[in-house]
Coordinates of C-alpha atoms and ligand atoms in Angstrom, one line a residue:
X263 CA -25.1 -6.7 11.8
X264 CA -22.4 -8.9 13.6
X265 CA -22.2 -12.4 12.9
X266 CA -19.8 -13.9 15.4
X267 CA -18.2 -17.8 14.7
X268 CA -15.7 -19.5 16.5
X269 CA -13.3 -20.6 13.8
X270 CA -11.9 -19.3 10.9
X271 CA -13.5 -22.2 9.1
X272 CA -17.0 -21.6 10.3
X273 CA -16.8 -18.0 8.8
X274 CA -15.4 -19.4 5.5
X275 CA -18.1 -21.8 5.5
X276 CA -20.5 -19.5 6.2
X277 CA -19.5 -16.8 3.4
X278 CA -19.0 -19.5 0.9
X279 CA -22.5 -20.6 1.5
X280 CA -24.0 -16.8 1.3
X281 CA -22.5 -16.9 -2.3
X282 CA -23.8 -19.8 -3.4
X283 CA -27.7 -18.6 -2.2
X284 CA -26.9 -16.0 -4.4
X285 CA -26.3 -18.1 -7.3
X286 CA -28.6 -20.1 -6.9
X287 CA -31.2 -17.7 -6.4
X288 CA -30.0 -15.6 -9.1
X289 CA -27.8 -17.1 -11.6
X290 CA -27.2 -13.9 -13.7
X291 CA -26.1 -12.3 -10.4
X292 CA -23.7 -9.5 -10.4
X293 CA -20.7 -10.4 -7.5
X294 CA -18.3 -8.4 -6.1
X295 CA -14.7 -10.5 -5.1
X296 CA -12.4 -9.4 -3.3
X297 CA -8.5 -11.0 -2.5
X298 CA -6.3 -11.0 0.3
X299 CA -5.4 -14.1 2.9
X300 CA -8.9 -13.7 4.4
X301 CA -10.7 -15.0 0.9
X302 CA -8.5 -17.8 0.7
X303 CA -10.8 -20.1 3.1
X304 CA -14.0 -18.5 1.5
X305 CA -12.9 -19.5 -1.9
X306 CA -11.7 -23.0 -0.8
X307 CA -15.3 -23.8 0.5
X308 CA -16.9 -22.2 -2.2
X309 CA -15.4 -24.3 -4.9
X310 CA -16.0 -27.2 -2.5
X311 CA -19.5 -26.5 -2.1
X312 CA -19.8 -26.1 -6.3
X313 CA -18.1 -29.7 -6.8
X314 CA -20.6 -31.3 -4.3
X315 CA -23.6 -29.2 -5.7
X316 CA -22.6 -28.0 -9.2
X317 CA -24.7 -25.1 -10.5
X318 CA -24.9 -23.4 -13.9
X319 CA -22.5 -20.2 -13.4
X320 CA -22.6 -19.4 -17.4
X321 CA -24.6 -16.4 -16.5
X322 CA -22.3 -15.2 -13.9
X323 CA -20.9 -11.8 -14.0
X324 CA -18.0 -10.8 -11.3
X325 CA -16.1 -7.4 -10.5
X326 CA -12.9 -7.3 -8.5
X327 CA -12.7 -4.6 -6.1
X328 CA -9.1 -4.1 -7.5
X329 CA -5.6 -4.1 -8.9
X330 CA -1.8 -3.0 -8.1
X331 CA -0.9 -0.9 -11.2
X332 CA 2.1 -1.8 -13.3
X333 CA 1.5 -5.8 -12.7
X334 CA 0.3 -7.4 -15.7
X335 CA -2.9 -10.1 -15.0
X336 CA 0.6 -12.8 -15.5
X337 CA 2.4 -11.4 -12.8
X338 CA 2.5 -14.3 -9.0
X339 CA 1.3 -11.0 -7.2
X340 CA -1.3 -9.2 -9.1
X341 CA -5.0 -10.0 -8.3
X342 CA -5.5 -11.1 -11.4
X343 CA -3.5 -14.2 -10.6
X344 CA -4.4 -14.7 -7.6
X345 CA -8.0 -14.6 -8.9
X346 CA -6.7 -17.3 -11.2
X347 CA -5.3 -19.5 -8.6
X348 CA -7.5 -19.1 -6.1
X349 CA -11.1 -19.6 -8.0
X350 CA -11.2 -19.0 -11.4
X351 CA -9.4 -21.9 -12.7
X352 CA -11.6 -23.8 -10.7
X353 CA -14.4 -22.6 -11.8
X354 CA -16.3 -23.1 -15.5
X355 CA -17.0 -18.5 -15.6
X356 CA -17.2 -16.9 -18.8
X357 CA -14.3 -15.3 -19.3
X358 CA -16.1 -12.2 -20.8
X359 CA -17.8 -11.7 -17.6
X360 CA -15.3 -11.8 -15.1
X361 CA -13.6 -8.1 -14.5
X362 CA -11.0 -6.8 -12.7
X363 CA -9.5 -3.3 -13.2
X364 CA -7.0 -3.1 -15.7
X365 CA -4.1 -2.1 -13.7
X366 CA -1.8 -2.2 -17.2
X367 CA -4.0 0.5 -18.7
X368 CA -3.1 3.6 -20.5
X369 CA -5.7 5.8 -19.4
X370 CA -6.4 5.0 -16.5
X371 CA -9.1 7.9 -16.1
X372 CA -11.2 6.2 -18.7
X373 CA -10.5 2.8 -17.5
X374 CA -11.6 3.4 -14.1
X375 CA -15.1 5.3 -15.5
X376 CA -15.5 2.6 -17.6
X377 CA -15.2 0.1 -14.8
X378 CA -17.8 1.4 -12.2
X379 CA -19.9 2.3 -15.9
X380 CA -20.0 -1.3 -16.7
X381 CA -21.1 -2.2 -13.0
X382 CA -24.0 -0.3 -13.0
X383 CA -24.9 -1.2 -16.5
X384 CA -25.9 -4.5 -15.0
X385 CA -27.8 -3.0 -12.5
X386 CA -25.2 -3.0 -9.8
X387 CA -23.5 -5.3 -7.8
X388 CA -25.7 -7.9 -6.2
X389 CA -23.4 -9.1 -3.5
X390 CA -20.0 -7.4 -2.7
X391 CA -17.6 -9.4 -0.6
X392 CA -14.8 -7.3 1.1
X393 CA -12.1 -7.3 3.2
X394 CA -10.5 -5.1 5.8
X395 CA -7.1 -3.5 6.0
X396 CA -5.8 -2.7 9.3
X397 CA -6.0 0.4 9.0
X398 CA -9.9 0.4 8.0
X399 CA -9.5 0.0 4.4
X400 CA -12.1 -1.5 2.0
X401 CA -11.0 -2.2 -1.5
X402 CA -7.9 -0.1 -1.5
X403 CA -10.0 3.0 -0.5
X404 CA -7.4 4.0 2.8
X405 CA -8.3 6.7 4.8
X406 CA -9.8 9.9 4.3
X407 CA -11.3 8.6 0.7
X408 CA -14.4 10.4 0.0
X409 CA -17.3 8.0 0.4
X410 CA -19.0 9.4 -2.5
X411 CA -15.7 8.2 -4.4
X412 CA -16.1 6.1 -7.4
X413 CA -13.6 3.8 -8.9
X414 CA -10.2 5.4 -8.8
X415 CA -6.0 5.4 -9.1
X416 CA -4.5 5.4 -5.2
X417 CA -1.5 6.0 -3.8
X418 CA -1.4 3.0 -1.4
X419 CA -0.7 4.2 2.1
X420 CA 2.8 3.2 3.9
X421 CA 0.9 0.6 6.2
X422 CA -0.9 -1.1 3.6
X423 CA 2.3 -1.7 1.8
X424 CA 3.7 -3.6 5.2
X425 CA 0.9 -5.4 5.7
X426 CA 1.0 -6.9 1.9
X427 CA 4.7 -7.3 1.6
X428 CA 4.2 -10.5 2.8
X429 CA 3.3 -11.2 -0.5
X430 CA 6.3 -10.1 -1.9
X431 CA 9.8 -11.5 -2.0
X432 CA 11.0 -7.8 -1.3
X433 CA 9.3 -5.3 0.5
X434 CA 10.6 -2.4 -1.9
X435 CA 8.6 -4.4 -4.9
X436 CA 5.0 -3.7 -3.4
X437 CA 3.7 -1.8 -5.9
X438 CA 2.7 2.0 -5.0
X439 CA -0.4 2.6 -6.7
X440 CA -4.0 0.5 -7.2
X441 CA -6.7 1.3 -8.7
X442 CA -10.0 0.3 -6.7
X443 CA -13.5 0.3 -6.8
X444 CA -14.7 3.7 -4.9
X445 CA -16.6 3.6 -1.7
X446 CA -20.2 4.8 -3.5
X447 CA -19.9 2.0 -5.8
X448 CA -19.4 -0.6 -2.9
X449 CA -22.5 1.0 -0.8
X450 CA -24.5 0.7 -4.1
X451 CA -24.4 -3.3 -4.1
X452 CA -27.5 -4.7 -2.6
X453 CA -26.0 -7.0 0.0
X454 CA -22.2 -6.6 1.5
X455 CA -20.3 -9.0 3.4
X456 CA -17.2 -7.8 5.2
X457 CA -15.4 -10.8 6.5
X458 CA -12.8 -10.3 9.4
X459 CA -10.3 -13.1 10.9
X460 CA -7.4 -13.7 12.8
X461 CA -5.9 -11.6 16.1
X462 CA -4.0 -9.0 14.2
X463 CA -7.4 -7.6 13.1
X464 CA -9.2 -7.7 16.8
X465 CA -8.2 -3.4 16.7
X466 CA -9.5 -2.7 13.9
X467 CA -12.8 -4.6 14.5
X468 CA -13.1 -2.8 17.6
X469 CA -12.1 0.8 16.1
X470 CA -15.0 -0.1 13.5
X471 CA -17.5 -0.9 16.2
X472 CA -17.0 2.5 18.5
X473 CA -16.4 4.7 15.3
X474 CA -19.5 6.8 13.9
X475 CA -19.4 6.9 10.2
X476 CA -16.2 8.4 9.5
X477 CA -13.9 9.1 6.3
X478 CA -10.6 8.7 8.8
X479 CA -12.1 5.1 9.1
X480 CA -13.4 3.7 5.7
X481 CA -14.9 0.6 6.7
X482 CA -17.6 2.7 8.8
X483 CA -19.1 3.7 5.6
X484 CA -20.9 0.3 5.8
X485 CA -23.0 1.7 9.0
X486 CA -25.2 3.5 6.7
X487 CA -25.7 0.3 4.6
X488 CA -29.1 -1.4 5.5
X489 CA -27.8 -4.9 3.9
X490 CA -24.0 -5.1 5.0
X491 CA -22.7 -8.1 7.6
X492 CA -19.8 -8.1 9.4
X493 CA -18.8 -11.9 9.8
X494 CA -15.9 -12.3 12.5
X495 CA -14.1 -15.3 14.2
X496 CA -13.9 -14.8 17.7
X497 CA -10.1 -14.1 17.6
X498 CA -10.9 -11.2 15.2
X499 CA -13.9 -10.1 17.3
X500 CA -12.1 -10.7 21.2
X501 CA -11.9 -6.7 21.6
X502 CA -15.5 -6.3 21.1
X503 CA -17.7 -5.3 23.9
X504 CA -18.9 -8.7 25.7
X505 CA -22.8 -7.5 25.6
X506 CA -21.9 -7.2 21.3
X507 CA -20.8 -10.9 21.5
X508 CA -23.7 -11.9 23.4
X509 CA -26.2 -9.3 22.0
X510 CA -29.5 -11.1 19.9
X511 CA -28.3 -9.0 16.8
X512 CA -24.9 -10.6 16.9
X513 CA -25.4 -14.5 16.4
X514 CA -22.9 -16.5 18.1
X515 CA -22.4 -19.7 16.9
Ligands
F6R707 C1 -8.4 -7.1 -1.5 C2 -8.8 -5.8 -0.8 C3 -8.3 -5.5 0.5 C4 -8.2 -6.7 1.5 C5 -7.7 -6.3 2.8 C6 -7.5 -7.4 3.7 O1 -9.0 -7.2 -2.8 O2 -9.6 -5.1 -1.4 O3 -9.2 -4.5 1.1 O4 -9.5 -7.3 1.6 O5 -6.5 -5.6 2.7 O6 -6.5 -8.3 3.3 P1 -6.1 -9.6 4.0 O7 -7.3 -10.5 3.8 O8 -4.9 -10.2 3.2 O9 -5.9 -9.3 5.4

């Protein structure tokens, strides 16, 4: 399902509020976070919407989708510290239950068994929040990833390294390899929202909507999910067909 808003706000407001039914609904839920400029505005308005209706998040549990390796949890650019910045600081968690792949590990062949092991453990995710790269990515699963993958070293693909070396002072520091969550352990959470914004992703949201479900195109994995919602601005959703826009399954506020 397409949910269609006019600002970059609205969407944030939106997703912020779809997390906070879920903790409120079910404080021991399990969620799944992702990072990237998109999540910025969701996390502002989720820790917004805590300080004006605080809830008891002691029972929390969260799982990054993932983590460059060779950046330690204290390096500016590693999710971990963006994590930090962005929401957990903010935010009273336990520290024991908040997870992100351990990009610094040894073996990473047992640390990324252990980390989808530990997910469904707790009975899975209960609400995975992802991204998209522009290239179709979810998590750091780029394309042609098996969607029966499970949590796994990549070698980051060329584009994906452009499109985050805005994060870096110097393109040549982008790491090469992540590990992420696999695509069968994001179809297993319950409830998925992928939230699109801005202009430069308008192809990709119009790739995902004509594409069948396709390994060349990662994101169409969610088109067998029966819980997944794609939440657009309209700048992120102007090449979609007008009838989509203005079709009763896509609501257009
Ligand atoms: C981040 C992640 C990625 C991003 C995607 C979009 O944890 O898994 O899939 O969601 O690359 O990134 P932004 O939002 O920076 O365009």
């Amino acid at each position: 399902m397409y949910k269609i808003f006019k600002t970059v706000d609205e969407v944030a407001q939106y997703t912020a509020q779809r997390l906070l039914d879920k903790i409120q609904t079910k404080p021991e839920a399990v969620l799944g976070l992702a990072t990237g400029g998109t999540m910025e505005p969701v996390y502002a308005q989720l820790e917004k919407g805590l300080r004006q209706h605080p809830m008891d998040l002691s029972r929390l549990t969260t799982f990054n989708l993932d983590e460059y390796i060779g950046l330690a949890p204290s390096h500016p650019q590693s999710y971990r510290y963006y994590m930090d910045q962005h929401l957990f600081d903010k935010l009273s968690l336990a520290q024991e239950r908040v997870h992100l792949p351990d990009g610094m590990a040894e073996d990473r062949a047992d640390a990324c068994r252990a980390y989808s092991a530990a997910i469904q453990a707790l009975g899975g995710l209960d609400l995975q929040l992802l991204g998209i790269g522009s290239n179709g990515h979810i998590g750091f699963n780029e394309p042609q990833t098996s969607f029966a993958s499970r949590t796994h070293v990549v070698e980051l693909s060329e584009q994906t390294r452009i499109d985050n070396g805005r994060f870096f002072a110097d393109q040549r520091e982008v790491p090469t390899h992540a590990i992420t969550l696999g695509i069968q352990d994001i179809l297993e959470a319950k409830d998925i929202l992928l939230v699109i914004t801005g202009r430069h992703k308008a192809d990709i949201v119009a790739q995902l909507y004509h594409s069948g479900v396709d390994e060349a195109l990662p994101a169409s994995a969610l088109k067998q999910h029966h819980n997944a919602t794609i939440v657009l601005d309209s700048e992120a959703a102007a090449l979609l067909p007008r009838q989509e826009v203005f079709n009763p399954k896509a609501s257009v506020v």
